[in-house]
Short mmCIF file of C-alpha atoms in Angstrom, two decimals:
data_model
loop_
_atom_site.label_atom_id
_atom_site.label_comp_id
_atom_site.label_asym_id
_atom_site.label_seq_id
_atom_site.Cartn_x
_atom_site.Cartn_y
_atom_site.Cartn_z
CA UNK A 116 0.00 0.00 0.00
CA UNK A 117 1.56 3.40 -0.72
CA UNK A 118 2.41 5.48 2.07
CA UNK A 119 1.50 9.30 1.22
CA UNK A 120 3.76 11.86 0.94
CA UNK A 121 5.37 12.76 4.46
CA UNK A 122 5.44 16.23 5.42
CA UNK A 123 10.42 17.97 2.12
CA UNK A 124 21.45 18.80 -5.91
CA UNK A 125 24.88 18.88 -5.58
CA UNK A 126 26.98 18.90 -8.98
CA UNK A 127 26.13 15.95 -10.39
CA UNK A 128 29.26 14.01 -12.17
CA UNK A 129 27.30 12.86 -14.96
CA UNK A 130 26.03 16.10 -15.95
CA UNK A 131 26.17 19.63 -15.04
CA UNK A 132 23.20 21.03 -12.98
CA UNK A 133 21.46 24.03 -12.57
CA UNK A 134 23.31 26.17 -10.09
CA UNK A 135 21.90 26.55 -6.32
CA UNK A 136 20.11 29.83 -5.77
CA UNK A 137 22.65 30.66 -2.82
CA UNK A 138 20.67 34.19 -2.75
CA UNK A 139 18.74 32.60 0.20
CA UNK A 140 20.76 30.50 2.25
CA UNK A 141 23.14 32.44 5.44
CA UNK A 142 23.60 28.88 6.21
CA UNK A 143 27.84 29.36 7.26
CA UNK A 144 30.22 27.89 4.24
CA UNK A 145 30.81 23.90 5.25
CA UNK A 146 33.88 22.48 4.90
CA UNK A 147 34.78 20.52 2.64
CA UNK A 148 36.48 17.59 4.30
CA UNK A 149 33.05 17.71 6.80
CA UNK A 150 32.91 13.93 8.73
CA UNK A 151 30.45 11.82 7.08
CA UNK A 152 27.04 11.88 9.18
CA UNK A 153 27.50 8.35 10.97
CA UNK A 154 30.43 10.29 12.43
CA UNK A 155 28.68 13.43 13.36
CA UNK A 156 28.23 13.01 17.25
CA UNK A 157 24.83 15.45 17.14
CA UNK A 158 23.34 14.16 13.92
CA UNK A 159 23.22 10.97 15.80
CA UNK A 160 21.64 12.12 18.61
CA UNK A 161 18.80 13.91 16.57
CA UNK A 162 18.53 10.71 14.31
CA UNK A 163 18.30 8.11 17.28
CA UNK A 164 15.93 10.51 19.28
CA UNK A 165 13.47 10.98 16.22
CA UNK A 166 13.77 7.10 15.59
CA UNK A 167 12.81 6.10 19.02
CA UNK A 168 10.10 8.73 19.37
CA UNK A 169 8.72 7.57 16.28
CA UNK A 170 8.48 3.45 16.99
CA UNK A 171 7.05 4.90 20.88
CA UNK A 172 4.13 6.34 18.38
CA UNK A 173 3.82 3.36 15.74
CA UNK A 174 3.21 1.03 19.22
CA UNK A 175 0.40 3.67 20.85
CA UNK A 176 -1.23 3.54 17.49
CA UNK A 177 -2.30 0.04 18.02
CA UNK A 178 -2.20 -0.09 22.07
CA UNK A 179 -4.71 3.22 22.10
CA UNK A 180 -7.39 2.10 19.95
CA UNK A 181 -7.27 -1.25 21.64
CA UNK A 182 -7.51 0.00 25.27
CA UNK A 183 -10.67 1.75 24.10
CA UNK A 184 -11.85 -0.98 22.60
CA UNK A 185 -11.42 -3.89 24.69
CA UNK A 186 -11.34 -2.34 27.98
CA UNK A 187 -13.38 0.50 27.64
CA UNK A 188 -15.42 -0.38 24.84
CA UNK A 189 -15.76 2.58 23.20
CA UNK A 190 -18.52 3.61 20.84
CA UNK A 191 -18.31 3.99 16.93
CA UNK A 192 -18.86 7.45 17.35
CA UNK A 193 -16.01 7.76 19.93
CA UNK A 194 -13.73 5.96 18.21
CA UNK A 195 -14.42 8.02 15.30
CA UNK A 196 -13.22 11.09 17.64
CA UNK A 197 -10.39 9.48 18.89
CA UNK A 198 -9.35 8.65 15.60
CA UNK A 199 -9.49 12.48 14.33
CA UNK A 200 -8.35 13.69 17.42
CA UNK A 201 -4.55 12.95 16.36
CA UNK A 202 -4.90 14.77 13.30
CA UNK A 203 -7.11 17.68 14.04
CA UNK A 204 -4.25 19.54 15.39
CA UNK A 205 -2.67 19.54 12.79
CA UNK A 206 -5.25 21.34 10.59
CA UNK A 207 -5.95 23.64 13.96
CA UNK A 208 -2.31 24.83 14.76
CA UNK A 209 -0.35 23.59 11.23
CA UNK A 210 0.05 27.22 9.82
CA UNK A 211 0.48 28.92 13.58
CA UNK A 212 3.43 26.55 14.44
CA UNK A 213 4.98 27.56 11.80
CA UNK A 214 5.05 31.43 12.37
CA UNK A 215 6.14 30.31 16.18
CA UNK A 216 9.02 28.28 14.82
CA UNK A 217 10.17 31.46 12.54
CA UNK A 218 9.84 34.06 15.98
CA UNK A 219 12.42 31.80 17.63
CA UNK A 220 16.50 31.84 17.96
CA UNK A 221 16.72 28.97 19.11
CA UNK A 222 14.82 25.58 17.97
CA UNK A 223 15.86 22.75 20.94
CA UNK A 224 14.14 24.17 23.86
CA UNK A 225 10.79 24.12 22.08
CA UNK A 226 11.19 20.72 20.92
CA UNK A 227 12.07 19.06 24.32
CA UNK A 228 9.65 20.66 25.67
CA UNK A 229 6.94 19.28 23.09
CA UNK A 230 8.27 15.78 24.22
CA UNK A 231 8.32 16.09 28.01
CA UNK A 232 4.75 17.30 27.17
CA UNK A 233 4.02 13.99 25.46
CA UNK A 234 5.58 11.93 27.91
CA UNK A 235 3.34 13.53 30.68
CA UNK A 236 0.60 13.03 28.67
CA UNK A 237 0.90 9.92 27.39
CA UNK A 238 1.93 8.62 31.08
CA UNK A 239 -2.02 9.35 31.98
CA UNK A 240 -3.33 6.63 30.58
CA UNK A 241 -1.57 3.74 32.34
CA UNK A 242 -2.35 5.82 35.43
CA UNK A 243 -5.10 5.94 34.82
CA UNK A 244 -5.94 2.95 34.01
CA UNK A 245 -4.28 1.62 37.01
CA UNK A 246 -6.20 3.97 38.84
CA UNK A 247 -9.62 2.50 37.65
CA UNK A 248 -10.75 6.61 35.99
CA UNK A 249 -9.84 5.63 32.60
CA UNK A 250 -12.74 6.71 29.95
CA UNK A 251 -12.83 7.52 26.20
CA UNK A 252 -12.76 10.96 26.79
CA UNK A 253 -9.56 10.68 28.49
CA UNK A 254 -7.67 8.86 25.36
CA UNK A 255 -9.28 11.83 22.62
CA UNK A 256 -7.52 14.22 25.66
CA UNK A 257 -4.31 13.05 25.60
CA UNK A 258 -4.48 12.27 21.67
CA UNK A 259 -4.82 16.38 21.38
CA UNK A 260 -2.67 16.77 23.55
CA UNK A 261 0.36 14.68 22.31
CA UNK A 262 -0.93 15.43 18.31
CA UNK A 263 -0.54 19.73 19.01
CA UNK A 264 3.02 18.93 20.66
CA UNK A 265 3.97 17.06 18.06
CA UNK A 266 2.88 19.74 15.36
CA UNK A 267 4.62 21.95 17.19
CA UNK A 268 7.77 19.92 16.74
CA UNK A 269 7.73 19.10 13.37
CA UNK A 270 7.41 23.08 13.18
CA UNK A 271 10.70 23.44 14.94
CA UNK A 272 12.33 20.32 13.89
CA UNK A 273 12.28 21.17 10.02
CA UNK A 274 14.68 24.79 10.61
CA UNK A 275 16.83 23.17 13.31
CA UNK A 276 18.00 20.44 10.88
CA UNK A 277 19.51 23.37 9.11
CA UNK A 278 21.65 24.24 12.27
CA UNK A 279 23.08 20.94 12.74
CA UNK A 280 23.69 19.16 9.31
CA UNK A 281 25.92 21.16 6.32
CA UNK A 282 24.17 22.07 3.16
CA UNK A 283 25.75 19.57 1.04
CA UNK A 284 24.54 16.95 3.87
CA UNK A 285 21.33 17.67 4.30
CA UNK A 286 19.80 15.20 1.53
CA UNK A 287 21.82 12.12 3.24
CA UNK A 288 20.15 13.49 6.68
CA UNK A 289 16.51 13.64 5.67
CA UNK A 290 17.19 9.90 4.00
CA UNK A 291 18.07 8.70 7.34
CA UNK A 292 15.14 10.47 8.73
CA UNK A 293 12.65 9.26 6.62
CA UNK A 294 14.55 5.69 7.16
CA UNK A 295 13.58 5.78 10.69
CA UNK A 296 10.04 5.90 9.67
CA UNK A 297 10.94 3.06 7.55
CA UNK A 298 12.11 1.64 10.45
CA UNK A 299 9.45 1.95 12.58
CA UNK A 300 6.76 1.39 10.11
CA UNK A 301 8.27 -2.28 9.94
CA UNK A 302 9.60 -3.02 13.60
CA UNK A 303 6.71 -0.95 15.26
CA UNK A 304 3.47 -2.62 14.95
CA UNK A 305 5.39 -6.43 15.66
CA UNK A 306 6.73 -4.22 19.26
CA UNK A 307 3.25 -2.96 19.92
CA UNK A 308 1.57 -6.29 19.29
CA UNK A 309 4.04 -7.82 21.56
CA UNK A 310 3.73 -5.23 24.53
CA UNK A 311 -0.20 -5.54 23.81
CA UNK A 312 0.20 -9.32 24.87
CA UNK A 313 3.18 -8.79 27.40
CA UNK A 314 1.28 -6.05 29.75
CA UNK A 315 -1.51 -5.12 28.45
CA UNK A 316 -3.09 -2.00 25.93
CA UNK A 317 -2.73 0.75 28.91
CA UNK A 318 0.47 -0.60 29.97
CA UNK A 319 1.69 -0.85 26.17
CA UNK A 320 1.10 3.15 26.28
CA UNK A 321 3.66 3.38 28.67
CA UNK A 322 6.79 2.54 26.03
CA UNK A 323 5.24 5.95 24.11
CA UNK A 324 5.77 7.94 27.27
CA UNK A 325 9.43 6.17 27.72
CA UNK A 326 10.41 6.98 24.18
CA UNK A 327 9.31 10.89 24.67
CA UNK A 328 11.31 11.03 27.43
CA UNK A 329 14.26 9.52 25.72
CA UNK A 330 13.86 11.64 22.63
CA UNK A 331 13.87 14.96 25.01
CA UNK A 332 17.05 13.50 26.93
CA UNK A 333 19.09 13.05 23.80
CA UNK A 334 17.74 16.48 22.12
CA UNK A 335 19.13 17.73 25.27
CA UNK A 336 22.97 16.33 24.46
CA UNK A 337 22.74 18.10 21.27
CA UNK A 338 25.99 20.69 21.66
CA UNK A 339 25.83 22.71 18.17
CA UNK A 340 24.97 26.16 19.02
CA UNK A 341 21.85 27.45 17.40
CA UNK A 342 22.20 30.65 15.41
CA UNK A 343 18.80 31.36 14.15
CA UNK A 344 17.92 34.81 13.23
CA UNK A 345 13.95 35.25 14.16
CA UNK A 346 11.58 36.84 11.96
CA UNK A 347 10.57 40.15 12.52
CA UNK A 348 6.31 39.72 13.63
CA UNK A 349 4.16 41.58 12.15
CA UNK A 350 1.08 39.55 14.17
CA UNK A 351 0.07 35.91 13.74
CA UNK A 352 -2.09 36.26 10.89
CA UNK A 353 0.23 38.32 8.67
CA UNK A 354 3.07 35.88 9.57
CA UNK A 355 1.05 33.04 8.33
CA UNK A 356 -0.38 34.94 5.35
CA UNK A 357 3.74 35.71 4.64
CA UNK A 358 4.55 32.14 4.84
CA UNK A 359 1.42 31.15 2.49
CA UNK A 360 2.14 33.71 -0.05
CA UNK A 361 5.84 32.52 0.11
CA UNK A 362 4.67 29.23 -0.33
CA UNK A 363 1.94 29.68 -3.32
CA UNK A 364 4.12 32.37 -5.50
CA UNK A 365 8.00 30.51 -4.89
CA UNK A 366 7.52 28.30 -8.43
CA UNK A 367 9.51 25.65 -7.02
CA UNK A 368 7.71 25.18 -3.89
CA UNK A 369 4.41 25.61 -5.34
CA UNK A 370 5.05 22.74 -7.13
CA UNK A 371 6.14 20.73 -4.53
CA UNK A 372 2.88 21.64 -2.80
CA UNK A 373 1.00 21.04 -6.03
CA UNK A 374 2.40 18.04 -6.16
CA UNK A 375 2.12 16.63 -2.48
CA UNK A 376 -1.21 17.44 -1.92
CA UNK A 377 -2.46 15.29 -5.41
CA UNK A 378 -0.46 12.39 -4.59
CA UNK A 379 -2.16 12.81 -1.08
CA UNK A 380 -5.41 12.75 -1.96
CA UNK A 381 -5.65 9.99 -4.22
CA UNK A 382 -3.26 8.17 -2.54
CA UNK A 383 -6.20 8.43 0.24
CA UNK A 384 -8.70 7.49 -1.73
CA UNK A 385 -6.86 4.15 -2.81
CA UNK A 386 -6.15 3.77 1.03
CA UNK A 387 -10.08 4.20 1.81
CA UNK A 388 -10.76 1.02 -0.23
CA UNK A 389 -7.80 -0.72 0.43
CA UNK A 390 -8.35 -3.26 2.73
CA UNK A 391 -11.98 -4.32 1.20
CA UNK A 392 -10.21 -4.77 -2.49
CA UNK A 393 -7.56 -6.89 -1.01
CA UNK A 394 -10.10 -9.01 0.99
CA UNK A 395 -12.99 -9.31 -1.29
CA UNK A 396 -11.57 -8.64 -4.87
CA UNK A 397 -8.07 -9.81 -5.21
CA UNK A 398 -8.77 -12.90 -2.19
CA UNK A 399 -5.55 -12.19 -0.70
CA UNK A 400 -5.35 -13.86 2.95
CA UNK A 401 -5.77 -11.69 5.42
CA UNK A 402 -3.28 -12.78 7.54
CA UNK A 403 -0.33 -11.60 4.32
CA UNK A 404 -2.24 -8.00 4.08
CA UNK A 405 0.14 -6.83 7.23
CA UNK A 406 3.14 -8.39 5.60
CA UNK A 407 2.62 -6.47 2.38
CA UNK A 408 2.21 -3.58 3.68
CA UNK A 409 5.17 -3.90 5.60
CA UNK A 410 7.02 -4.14 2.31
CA UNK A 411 6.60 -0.91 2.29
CA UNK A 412 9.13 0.10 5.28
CA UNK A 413 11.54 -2.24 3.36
CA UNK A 414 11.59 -0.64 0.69
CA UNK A 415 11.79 2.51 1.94
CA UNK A 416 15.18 1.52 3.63
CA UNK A 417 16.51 0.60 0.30
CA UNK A 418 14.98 4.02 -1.03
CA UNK A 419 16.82 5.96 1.85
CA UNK A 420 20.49 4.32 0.54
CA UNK A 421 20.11 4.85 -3.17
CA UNK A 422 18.59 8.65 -3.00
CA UNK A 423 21.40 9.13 -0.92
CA UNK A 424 24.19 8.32 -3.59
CA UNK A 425 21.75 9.11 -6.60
CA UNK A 426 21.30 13.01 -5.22
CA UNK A 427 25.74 13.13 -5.02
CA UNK A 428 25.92 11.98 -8.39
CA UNK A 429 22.80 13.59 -10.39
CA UNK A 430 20.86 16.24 -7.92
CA UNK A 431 18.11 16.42 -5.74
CA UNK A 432 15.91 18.32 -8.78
CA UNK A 433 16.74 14.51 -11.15
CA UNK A 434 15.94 12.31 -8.43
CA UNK A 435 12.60 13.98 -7.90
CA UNK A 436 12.24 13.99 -11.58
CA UNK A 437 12.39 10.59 -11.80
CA UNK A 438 10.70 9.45 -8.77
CA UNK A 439 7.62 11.25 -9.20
CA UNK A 440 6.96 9.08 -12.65
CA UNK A 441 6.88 5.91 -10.49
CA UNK A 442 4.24 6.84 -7.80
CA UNK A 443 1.22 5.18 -10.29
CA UNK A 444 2.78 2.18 -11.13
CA UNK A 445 1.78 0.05 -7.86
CA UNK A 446 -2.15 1.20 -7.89
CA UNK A 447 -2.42 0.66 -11.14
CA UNK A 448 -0.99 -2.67 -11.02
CA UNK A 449 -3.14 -3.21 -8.22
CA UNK A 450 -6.20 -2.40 -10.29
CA UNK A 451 -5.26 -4.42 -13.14
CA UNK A 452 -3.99 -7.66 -11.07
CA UNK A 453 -5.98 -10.50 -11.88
CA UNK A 454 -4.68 -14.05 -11.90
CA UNK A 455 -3.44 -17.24 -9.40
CA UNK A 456 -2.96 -16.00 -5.73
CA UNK A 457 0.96 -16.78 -6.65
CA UNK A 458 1.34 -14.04 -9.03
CA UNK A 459 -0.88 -11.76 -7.32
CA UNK A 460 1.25 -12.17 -4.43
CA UNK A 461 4.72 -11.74 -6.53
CA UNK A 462 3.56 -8.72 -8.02
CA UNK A 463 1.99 -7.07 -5.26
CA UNK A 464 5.30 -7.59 -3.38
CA UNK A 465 7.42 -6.09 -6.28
CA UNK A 466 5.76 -2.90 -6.60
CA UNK A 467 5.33 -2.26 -2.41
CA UNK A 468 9.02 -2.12 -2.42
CA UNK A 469 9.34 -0.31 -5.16
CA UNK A 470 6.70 2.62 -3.85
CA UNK A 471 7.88 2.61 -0.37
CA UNK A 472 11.28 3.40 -2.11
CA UNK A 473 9.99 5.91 -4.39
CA UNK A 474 8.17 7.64 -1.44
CA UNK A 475 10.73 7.93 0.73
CA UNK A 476 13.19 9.01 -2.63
CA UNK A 477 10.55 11.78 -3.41
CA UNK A 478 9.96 12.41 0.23
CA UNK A 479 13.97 13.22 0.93
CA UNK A 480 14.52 15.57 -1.97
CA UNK A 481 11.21 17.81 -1.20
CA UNK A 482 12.43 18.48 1.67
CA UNK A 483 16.06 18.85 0.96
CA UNK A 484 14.61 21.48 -2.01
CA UNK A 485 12.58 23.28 0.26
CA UNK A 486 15.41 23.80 3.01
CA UNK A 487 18.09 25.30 -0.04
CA UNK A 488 14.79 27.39 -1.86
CA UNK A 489 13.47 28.66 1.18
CA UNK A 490 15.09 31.59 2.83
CA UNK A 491 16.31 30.83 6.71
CA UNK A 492 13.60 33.16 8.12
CA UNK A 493 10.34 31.73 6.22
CA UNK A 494 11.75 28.36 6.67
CA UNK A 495 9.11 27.14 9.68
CA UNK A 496 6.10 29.05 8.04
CA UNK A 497 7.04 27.39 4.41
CA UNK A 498 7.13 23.54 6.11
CA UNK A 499 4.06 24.66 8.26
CA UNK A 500 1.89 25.44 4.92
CA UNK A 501 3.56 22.55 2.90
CA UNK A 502 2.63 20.25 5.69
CA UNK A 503 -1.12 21.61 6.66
CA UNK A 504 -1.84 21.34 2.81
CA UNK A 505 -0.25 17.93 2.39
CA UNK A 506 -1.91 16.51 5.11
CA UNK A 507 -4.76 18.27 5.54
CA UNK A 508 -6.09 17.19 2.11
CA UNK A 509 -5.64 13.95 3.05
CA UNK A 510 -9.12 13.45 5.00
CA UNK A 511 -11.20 14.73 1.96
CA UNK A 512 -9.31 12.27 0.10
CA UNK A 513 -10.47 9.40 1.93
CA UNK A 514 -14.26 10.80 1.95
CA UNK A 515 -14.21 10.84 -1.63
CA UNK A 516 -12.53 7.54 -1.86
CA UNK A 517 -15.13 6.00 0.38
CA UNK A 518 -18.30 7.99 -2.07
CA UNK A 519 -16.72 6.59 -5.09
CA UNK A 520 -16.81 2.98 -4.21
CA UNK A 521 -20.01 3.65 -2.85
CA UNK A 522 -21.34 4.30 -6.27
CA UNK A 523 -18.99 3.21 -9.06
CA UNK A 524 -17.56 0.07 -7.30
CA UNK A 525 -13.89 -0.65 -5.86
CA UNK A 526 -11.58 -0.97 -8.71
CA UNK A 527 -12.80 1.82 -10.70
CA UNK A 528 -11.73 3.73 -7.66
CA UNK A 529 -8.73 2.59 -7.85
CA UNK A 530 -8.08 3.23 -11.52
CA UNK A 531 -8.90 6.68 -10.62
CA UNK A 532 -6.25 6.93 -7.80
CA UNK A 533 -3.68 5.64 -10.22
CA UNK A 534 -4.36 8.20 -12.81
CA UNK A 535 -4.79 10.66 -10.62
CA UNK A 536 -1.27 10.40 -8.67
CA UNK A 537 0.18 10.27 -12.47
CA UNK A 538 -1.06 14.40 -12.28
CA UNK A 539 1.58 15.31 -9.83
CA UNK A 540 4.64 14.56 -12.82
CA UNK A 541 2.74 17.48 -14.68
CA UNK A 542 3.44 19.42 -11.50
CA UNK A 543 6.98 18.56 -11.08
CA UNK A 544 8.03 18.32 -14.67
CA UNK A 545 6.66 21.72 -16.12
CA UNK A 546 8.08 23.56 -13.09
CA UNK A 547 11.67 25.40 -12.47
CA UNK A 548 12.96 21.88 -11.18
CA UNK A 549 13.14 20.56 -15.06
CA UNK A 550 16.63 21.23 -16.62
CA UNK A 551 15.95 23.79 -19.75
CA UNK A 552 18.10 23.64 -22.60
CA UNK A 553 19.55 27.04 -23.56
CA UNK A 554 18.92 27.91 -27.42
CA UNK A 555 19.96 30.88 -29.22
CA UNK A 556 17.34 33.40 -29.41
CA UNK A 557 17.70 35.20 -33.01
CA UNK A 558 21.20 34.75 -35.19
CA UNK A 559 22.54 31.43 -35.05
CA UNK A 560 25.98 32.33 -35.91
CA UNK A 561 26.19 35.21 -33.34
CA UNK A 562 26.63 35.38 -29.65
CA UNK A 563 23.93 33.10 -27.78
CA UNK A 564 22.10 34.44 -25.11
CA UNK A 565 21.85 32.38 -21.63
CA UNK A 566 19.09 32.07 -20.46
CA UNK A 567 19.60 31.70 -16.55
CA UNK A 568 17.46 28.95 -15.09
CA UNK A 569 17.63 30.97 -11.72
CA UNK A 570 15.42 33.98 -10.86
CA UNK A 571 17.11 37.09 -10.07
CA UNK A 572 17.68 37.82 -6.33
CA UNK A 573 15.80 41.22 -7.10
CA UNK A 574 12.47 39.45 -8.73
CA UNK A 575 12.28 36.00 -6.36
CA UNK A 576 9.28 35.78 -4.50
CA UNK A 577 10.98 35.44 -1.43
CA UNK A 578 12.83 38.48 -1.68
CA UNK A 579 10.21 40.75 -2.83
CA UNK A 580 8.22 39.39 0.09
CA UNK A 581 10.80 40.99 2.09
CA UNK A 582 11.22 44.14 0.38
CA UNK A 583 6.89 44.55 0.05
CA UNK A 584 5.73 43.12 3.74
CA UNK A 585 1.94 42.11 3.59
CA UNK A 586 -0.06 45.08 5.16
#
């Protein structure tokens, strides 16, 4: 099952690339003999405290909804809140994080605080529990509570990688973050099932409270010094309204967001429909459903080590090129598949690992792009309206997944999906992102004009946004 889009090029040696638009960065110059990342003591301790937050979070995902379930037994209708109550926040606070990340010098503080909050909160419900005062209520609480930290974070998170990992590194580090989620995606729901039996669904909730802790202990070890130069504010809603209009009129990034939020929604509406096309169309077992869609985390390991050495050699903009061509081809196969359970199996197995690879390849270079195109002070409120729009759009797409079957049947849904995702390469590939050929303008035997595939520091978006503040 394809994972939607998470909410982000050096020289290559094949062929020359575009030059970076430098205009924006005050990032300081990196050295050139920098240690490799596995070496960088800090890098570490961000990437090992965002990998064991993250596996805390893939085991509460199964150990919450169970403790309502089977010990509280929870309603339909409070489930359904408890299921929207850990994404609500992020269409609440999404764009306001963002303008809070951009008023701030220095990133760390706010994030260990977000996961001390978490802990706290998450440390409730096995208190609770224990306690005997557990009730539904309680669980959509502490799912708001632990979903607005965690937009906060991601808020903070996204500028602060710029402070610890070098420009030229900064592809290789959101690889190995999106790896972790690769990582987790795979190892996380075997954990949770396992702590589920060991100690219980309440108890279970208890290794998300440990692994908040732990993240805010090792964000506390960090030592690079945080240099971050904070926005003038103008007021919340102009600082939003800056970071949306920086977002909409950048051509780059507004194809990025063009992009992620159609890949979103239909890869929603496939997702809506999933399970009952696996189960009652294609007869797959149910017990091998889990295990495909684990494929997924596999592959996105493998995708995390080739974008890696694919962005050194051709660019961040070629990878994304390329990747974005691929994000149809497992739907559609899907749609198509007929045949013995054996090849239905094979195939379905190929093309997970092949989309969880592609996701996490397109995943790494968005965000890599959007650090380098983004200047350092719109940096939170760019992420924070990339991310509200990507995921936002993510609960209509399931609604009109669900309406669809409802009236034209499961696979022409997802025939849709696939040929909707295949929009997104229009995005990608008629934006600033494509390599242009040059080509003379008038007299072919006379001088020929360059056409620079940068826009003047004078003309960017970003820049005029500076000069012109909204009023």
């Amino acid at each position: 099952m394809p994972t939607p889009v998470p909410s982000t090029p050096p020289p290559s040696t094949a062929a020359p690339s575009p030059p970076r638009d430098m205009a924006f960065s005050e990032d300081p110059p990196s050295a050139p003999d920098r240690a490799p990342l596995r070496n960088q003591r800090d890098y570490r301790l961000l990437w090992t405290a965002r990998t064991i937050s993250i596996t805390g979070s893939e085991v509460s995902k199964l150990a919450v909804p169970l403790t309502a379930v089977t010990l509280l037994a929870a309603s339909p209708m409070e489930m359904g809140l408890l299921t929207a109550a850990a994404t609500l926040p992020a269409l609440l606070l999404g764009l306001q994080s963002g303008a809070i990340a951009d008023r701030l010098s220095r990133h760390r503080p706010l994030m260990i605080a977000c996961e001390l909050v978490s802990c706290a909160a998450a440390l409730t419900v096995p208190l609770a529990w224990l306690l005997g005062v557990l009730n539904a209520f309680w669980l959509i609480v502490v799912a708001l509570v632990i979903g607005s930290a965690g937009v906060l974070f991601k808020a903070a998170n996204f500028p602060h990688v710029a402070a610890v990992v070098s420009p030229e590194q900064r592809t290789e580090a959101m690889a190995g973050f999106h790896a972790s989620y690769s990582v987790a995606s795979v190892g996380g729901p075997g954990l949770a099932g396992l702590l589920v039996q060991l100690l219980t669904a309440p108890l279970a909730v208890l290794a998300e409270a440990l692994s908040f802790l732990a993240s805010a202990l090792l964000l506390r070890s960090i030592r690079t010094p945080e240099q971050n130069e904070p926005a003038p504010s103008r007021g919340m809603w102009r600082d939003v309204t800056e970071g949306l209009r920086a977002g909409i009129t950048h051509p780059v990034l507004r194809a990025l967001l063009g992009a992620g939020v159609t890949i979103n929604f239909f890869a929603m509406a496939y997702t809506a429909v999933y399970m009952l096309y696996m189960v009652n169309t294609l007869g797959i077992p149910r017990g091998l459903i889990g295990a495909l869609i684990a494929l997924g985390g596999v592959g996105g390991l493998l995708g995390a080590w080739i974008t890696t050495r694919a962005a050194k050699r051709y660019g961040e903009n070629r990878v994304l090129l390329v990747s974005v061509l691929f994000f149809p081809i497992e739907i559609l196969a899907v749609g198509l598949l007929n045949g013995p359970l054996w090849w239905k199996l094979t195939l379905l197995t190929l093309t997970g690992t092949i989309t969880g690879g592609v996701v996490v390849a397109f995943a790494t270079c968005m965000g890599a792009i959007v650090l380098r195109e983004t200047a350092p002070e719109l940096r939170g409120r760019v992420n924070a309206t990339l991310t509200f729009a990507v995921q936002g759009v993510m609960a209509l797409g399931s609604l009109a997944g669900g309406a669809l079957a409802e009236f034209a049947g499961l696979r022409p849904v997802i025939i849709v999906s696939a040929a909707g995702i295949a929009l997104s390469t229009i995005w990608i590939w008629t934006s600033p992102l494509r390599p242009r050929r040059h080509r003379p303008l008038s007299d072919p035997t006379g001088p020929t004009p360059q056409l620079s595939p940068q826009v003047s520091d004078d003309l960017h978006p970003l820049r005029l946004a500076e000069r012109d503040p909204l009023v």
